[in-house]
Structure formats: C-alpha cells, structure tokens
Coordinates of C-alpha atoms in Angstrom, one line a residue:
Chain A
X1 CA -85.1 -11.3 62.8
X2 CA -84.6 -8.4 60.4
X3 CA -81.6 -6.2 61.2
X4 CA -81.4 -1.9 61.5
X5 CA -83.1 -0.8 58.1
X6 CA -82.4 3.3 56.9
X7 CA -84.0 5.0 54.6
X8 CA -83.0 6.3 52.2
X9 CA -80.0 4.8 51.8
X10 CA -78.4 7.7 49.6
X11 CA -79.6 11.4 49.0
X12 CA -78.4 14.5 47.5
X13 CA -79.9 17.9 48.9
X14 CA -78.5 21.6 47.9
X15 CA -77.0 24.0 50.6
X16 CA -79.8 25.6 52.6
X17 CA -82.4 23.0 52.2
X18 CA -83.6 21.0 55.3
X19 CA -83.7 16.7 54.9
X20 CA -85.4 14.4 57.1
X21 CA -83.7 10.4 57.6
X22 CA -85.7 7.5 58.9
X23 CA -84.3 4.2 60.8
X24 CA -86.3 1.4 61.9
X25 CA -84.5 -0.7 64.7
X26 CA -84.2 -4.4 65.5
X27 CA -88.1 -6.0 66.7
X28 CA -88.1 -5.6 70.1
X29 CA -85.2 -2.9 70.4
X30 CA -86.4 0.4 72.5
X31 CA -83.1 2.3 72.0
X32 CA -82.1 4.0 68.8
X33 CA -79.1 6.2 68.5
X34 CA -78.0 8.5 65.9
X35 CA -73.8 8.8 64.3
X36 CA -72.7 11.2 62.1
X37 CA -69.4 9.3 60.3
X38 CA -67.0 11.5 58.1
X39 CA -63.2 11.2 56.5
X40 CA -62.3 14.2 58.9
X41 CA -64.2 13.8 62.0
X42 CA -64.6 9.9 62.8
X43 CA -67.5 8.9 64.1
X44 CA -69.7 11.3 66.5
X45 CA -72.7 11.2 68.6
X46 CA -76.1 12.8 67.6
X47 CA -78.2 12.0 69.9
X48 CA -79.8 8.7 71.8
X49 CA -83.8 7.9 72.2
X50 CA -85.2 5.7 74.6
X51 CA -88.8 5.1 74.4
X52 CA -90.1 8.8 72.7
X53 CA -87.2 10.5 74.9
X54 CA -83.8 11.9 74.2
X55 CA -82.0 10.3 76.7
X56 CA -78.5 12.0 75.7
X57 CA -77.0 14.0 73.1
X58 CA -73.9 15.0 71.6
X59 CA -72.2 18.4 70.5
X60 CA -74.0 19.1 67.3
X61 CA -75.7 22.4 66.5
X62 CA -79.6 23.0 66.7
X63 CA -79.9 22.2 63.5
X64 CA -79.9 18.4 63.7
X65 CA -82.5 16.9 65.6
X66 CA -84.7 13.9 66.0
X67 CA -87.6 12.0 67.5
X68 CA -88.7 8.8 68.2
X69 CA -92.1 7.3 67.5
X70 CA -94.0 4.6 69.8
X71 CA -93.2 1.8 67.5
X72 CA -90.0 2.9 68.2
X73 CA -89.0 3.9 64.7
X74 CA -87.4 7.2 64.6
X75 CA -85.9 9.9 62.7
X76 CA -83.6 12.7 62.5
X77 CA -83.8 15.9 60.7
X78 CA -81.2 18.5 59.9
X79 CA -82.4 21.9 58.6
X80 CA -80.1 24.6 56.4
X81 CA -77.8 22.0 55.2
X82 CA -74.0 23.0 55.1
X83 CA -71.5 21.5 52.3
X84 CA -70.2 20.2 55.7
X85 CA -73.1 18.0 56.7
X86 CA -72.1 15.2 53.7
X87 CA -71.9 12.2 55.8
X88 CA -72.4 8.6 56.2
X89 CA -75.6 8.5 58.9
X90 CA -75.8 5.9 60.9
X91 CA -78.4 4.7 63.4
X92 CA -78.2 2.0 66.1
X93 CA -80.5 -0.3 68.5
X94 CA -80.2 -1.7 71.0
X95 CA -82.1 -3.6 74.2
X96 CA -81.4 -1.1 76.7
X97 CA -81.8 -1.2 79.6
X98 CA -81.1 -5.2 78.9
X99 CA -78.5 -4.9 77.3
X100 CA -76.2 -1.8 75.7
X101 CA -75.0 -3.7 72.8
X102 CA -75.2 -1.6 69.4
X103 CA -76.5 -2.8 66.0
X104 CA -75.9 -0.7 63.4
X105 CA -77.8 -0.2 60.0
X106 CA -76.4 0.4 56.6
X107 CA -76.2 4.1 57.0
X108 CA -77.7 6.8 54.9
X109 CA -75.2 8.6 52.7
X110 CA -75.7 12.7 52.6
X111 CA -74.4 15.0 50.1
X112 CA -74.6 18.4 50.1
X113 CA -73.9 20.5 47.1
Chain B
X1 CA -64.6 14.1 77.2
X2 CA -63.4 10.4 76.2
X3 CA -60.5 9.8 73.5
X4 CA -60.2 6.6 72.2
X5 CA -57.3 6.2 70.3
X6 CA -56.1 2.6 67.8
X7 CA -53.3 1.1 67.0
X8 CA -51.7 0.8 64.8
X9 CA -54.2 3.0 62.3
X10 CA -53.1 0.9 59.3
X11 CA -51.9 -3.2 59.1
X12 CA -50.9 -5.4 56.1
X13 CA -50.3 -9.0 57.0
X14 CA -50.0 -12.6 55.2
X15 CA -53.0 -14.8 55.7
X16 CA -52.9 -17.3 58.6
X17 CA -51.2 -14.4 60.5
X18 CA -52.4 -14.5 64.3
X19 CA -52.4 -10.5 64.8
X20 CA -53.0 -7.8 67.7
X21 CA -55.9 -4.7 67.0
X22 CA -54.8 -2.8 70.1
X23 CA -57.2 0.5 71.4
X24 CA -56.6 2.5 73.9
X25 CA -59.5 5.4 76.1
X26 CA -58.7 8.0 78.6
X27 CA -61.6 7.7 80.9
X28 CA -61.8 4.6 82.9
X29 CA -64.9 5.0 84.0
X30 CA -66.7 3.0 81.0
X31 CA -70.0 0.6 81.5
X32 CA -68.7 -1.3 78.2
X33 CA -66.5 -1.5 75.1
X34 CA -67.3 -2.9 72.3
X35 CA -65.8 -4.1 69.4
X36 CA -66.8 -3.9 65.5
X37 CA -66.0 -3.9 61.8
X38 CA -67.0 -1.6 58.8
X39 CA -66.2 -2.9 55.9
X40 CA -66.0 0.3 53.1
X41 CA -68.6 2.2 52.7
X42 CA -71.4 0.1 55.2
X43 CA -72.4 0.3 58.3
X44 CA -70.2 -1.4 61.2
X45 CA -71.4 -4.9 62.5
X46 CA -71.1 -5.9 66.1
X47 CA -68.1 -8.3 66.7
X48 CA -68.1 -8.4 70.9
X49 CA -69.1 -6.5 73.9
X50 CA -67.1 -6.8 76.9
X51 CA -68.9 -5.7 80.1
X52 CA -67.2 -3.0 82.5
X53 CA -67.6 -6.2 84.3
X54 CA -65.7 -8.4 82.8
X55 CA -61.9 -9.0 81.4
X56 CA -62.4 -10.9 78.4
X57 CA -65.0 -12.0 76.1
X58 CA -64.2 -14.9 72.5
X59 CA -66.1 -15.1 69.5
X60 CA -64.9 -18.0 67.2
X61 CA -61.3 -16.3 65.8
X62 CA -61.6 -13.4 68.1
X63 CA -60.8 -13.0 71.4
X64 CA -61.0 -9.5 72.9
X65 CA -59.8 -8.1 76.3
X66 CA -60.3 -5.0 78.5
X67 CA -58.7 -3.5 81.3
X68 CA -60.2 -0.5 82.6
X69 CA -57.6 0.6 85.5
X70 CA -54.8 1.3 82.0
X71 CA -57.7 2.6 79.9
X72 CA -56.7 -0.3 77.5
X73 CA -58.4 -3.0 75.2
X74 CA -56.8 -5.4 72.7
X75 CA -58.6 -7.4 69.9
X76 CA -56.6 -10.9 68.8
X77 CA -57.2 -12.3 65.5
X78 CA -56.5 -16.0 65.0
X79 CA -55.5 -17.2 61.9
X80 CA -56.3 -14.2 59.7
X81 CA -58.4 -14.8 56.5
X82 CA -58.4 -12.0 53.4
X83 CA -62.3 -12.0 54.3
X84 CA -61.0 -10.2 57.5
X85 CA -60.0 -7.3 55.5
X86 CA -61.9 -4.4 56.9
X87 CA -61.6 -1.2 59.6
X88 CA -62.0 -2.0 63.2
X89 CA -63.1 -0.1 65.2
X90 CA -63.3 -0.2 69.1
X91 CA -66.2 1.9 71.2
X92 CA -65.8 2.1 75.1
X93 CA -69.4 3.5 76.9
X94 CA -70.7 4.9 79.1
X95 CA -74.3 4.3 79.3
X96 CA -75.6 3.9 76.0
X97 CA -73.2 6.5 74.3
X98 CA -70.3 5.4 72.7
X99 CA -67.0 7.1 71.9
X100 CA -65.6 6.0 68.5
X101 CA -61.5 5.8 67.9
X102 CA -60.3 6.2 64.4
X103 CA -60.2 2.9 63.6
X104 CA -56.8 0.2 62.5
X105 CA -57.8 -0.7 58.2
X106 CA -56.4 -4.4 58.2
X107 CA -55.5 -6.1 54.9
X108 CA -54.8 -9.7 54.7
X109 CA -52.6 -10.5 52.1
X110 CA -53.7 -14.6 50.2

C-alpha cells in the first residue's frame, strides 16, 4: 500500500505571494492533518480534516487554510507569504475513528524570500 | 495547552548500548501517545502507539511505556545500531491532535 505522498516536495515563493500544497493520504485513510515544522517553533498544528470537514484547528493566522476533497486528498493554502512561513509541511493520515495512529509523508519544504 | 517536553534533547552512545528516550506532557488527559523518528530533513515515521488504555506497547528493539497519572512516557532501545541515529520524537493526543516535544537527536557511535 503506498504511503502519504506531498506535492511538491520543495518550492520557493517571494514575500507576498499566496502557495497552495497538496497531500494524498494512505488508501482507505479518511483523516488528514496538516504540521507546520521549523528550527524555532517545533512542530505545530494546522489544522485536521475528517471527511470534507475541519474537525480541529490550531493557532495559526487566517492566512493558512485547507480543504479536503471526497477522495479524501486535500490541500492547504497559505496566502501573503511571510519570510516566516519557510517550513518543512507535513501532512498526516490516519484511520480515524478506527484508529488515531499518524503516518506522515515526506513533507513539502517552503521558502520564502 | 499541552507541553511535551524530551529528555535528554541530545544523546551520543556506543553501539550495542541499551538506552532510555524519556518524554514527559502536562495534561494527563491524553487518548494516545505515540512515538516516532525523523531522520534529517524527512518526514517522521510511526515507531508505536500506546493507547490511553494501555501501559506498554514492543516493537522488535523498542519497547515503549506510558503512564498517564505522572504525565510521563519512556522509549527503551535495545541493543542500539548506528542505523538508529535519528531525532525522536514523542506525541501525546488528544483526539486526533497531537502535541509535538522537541525531540532527543541520538547518535550511535560503530
């Protein structure tokens, strides 16, 4: 069974522009959350989509959001990009409400100039 | 809000070392912790779960335990191996939102 796929897996984007990241989960996963990972910072919460609704959500500005698509896929978009929005993004399944355990994906790496 | 913290956040030992990843949370009320590696710059794989259920839970090498009331969970490594060089990192839950410590980078030394 094919594991969490991201795309892309590396981007560069200028201040002020908006950038849109896609994850695929695990066949048969309905759960897909969203990590922002950085030197400072750790890793933190986005947001959590269980079948087309955000189910939970962490303490990010309005900027970053996300959706999730019937086939499950789903994607998160962050407008007016800050220097401070370079980051490792990471998405993870899972077979809630089965079972909570996380698979993670590559991650996409973000940087902002 | 939840704050996980590891310890110790850096370890260098000789292979065949048995050592102790030790994590600690300050909310008890968790469904689930789990356990996982990140080797540099990739995403982290899935080494256990324990269940807010349960005390314990063994994978091959690793054995990790949880014990909710002291807001505490230890990961033992067996007979380290330099392919165990990595961060781990532990994750209690609640629900399907995990909290993320810092991380302890291990090195095993050939």
């Amino acid at each position: 069974k094919a594991g969490v796929t991201q795309t892309p897996r590396y981007l560069i984007k200028t201040r002020g522009q908006q950038v849109t990241l896609s994850c695929s989960p695990i066949s048969g996963h309905r759960s897909v959350s969203w990590y922002q990972q950085t030197p400072g910072q750790g890793l933190q919460f986005l947001f959590e989509y269980f079948s087309e609704t955000q189910r939970n959500k962490g303490n990010f500005p309005g900027r970053f959001s996300g959706r999730q698509f019937s086939n499950s896929r789903s994607e998160m978009n962050v407008s007016t990009l800050e220097l401070g929005d370079s980051a490792l993004y990471l998405c993870a399944s899972s077979l809630y409400p089965e079972n909570y355990e996380q698979y993670f994906g590559p991650g996409t790496r973000l940087t902002v100039t | 809000k939840q704050e996980v913290t590891q310890i110790p956040a850096a370890l260098s030992v000789p292979e065949g070392e048995n050592l102790v990843l030790n994590c600690s949370f300050t909310d008890s009320a968790i469904y689930n912790l789990q356990w996982f590696r990140q080797d540099p710059g990739k995403g982290l794989t899935s080494l256990l779960l324990i269940q807010s259920s349960q005390r314990e839970q063994t994978s091959g090498r690793l054995n990790a335990s949880l014990d909710k009331s002291s807001g505490r969970s230890t990961l033992y490594i067996a007979a380290s191996q330099p392919g165990d060089s990595a961060t781990y990192l532990c994750a209690p839950s609640t629900g399907n939102q995990f909290y993320f410590g810092t991380g302890t980078s291990l090195t095993v030394i050939p």
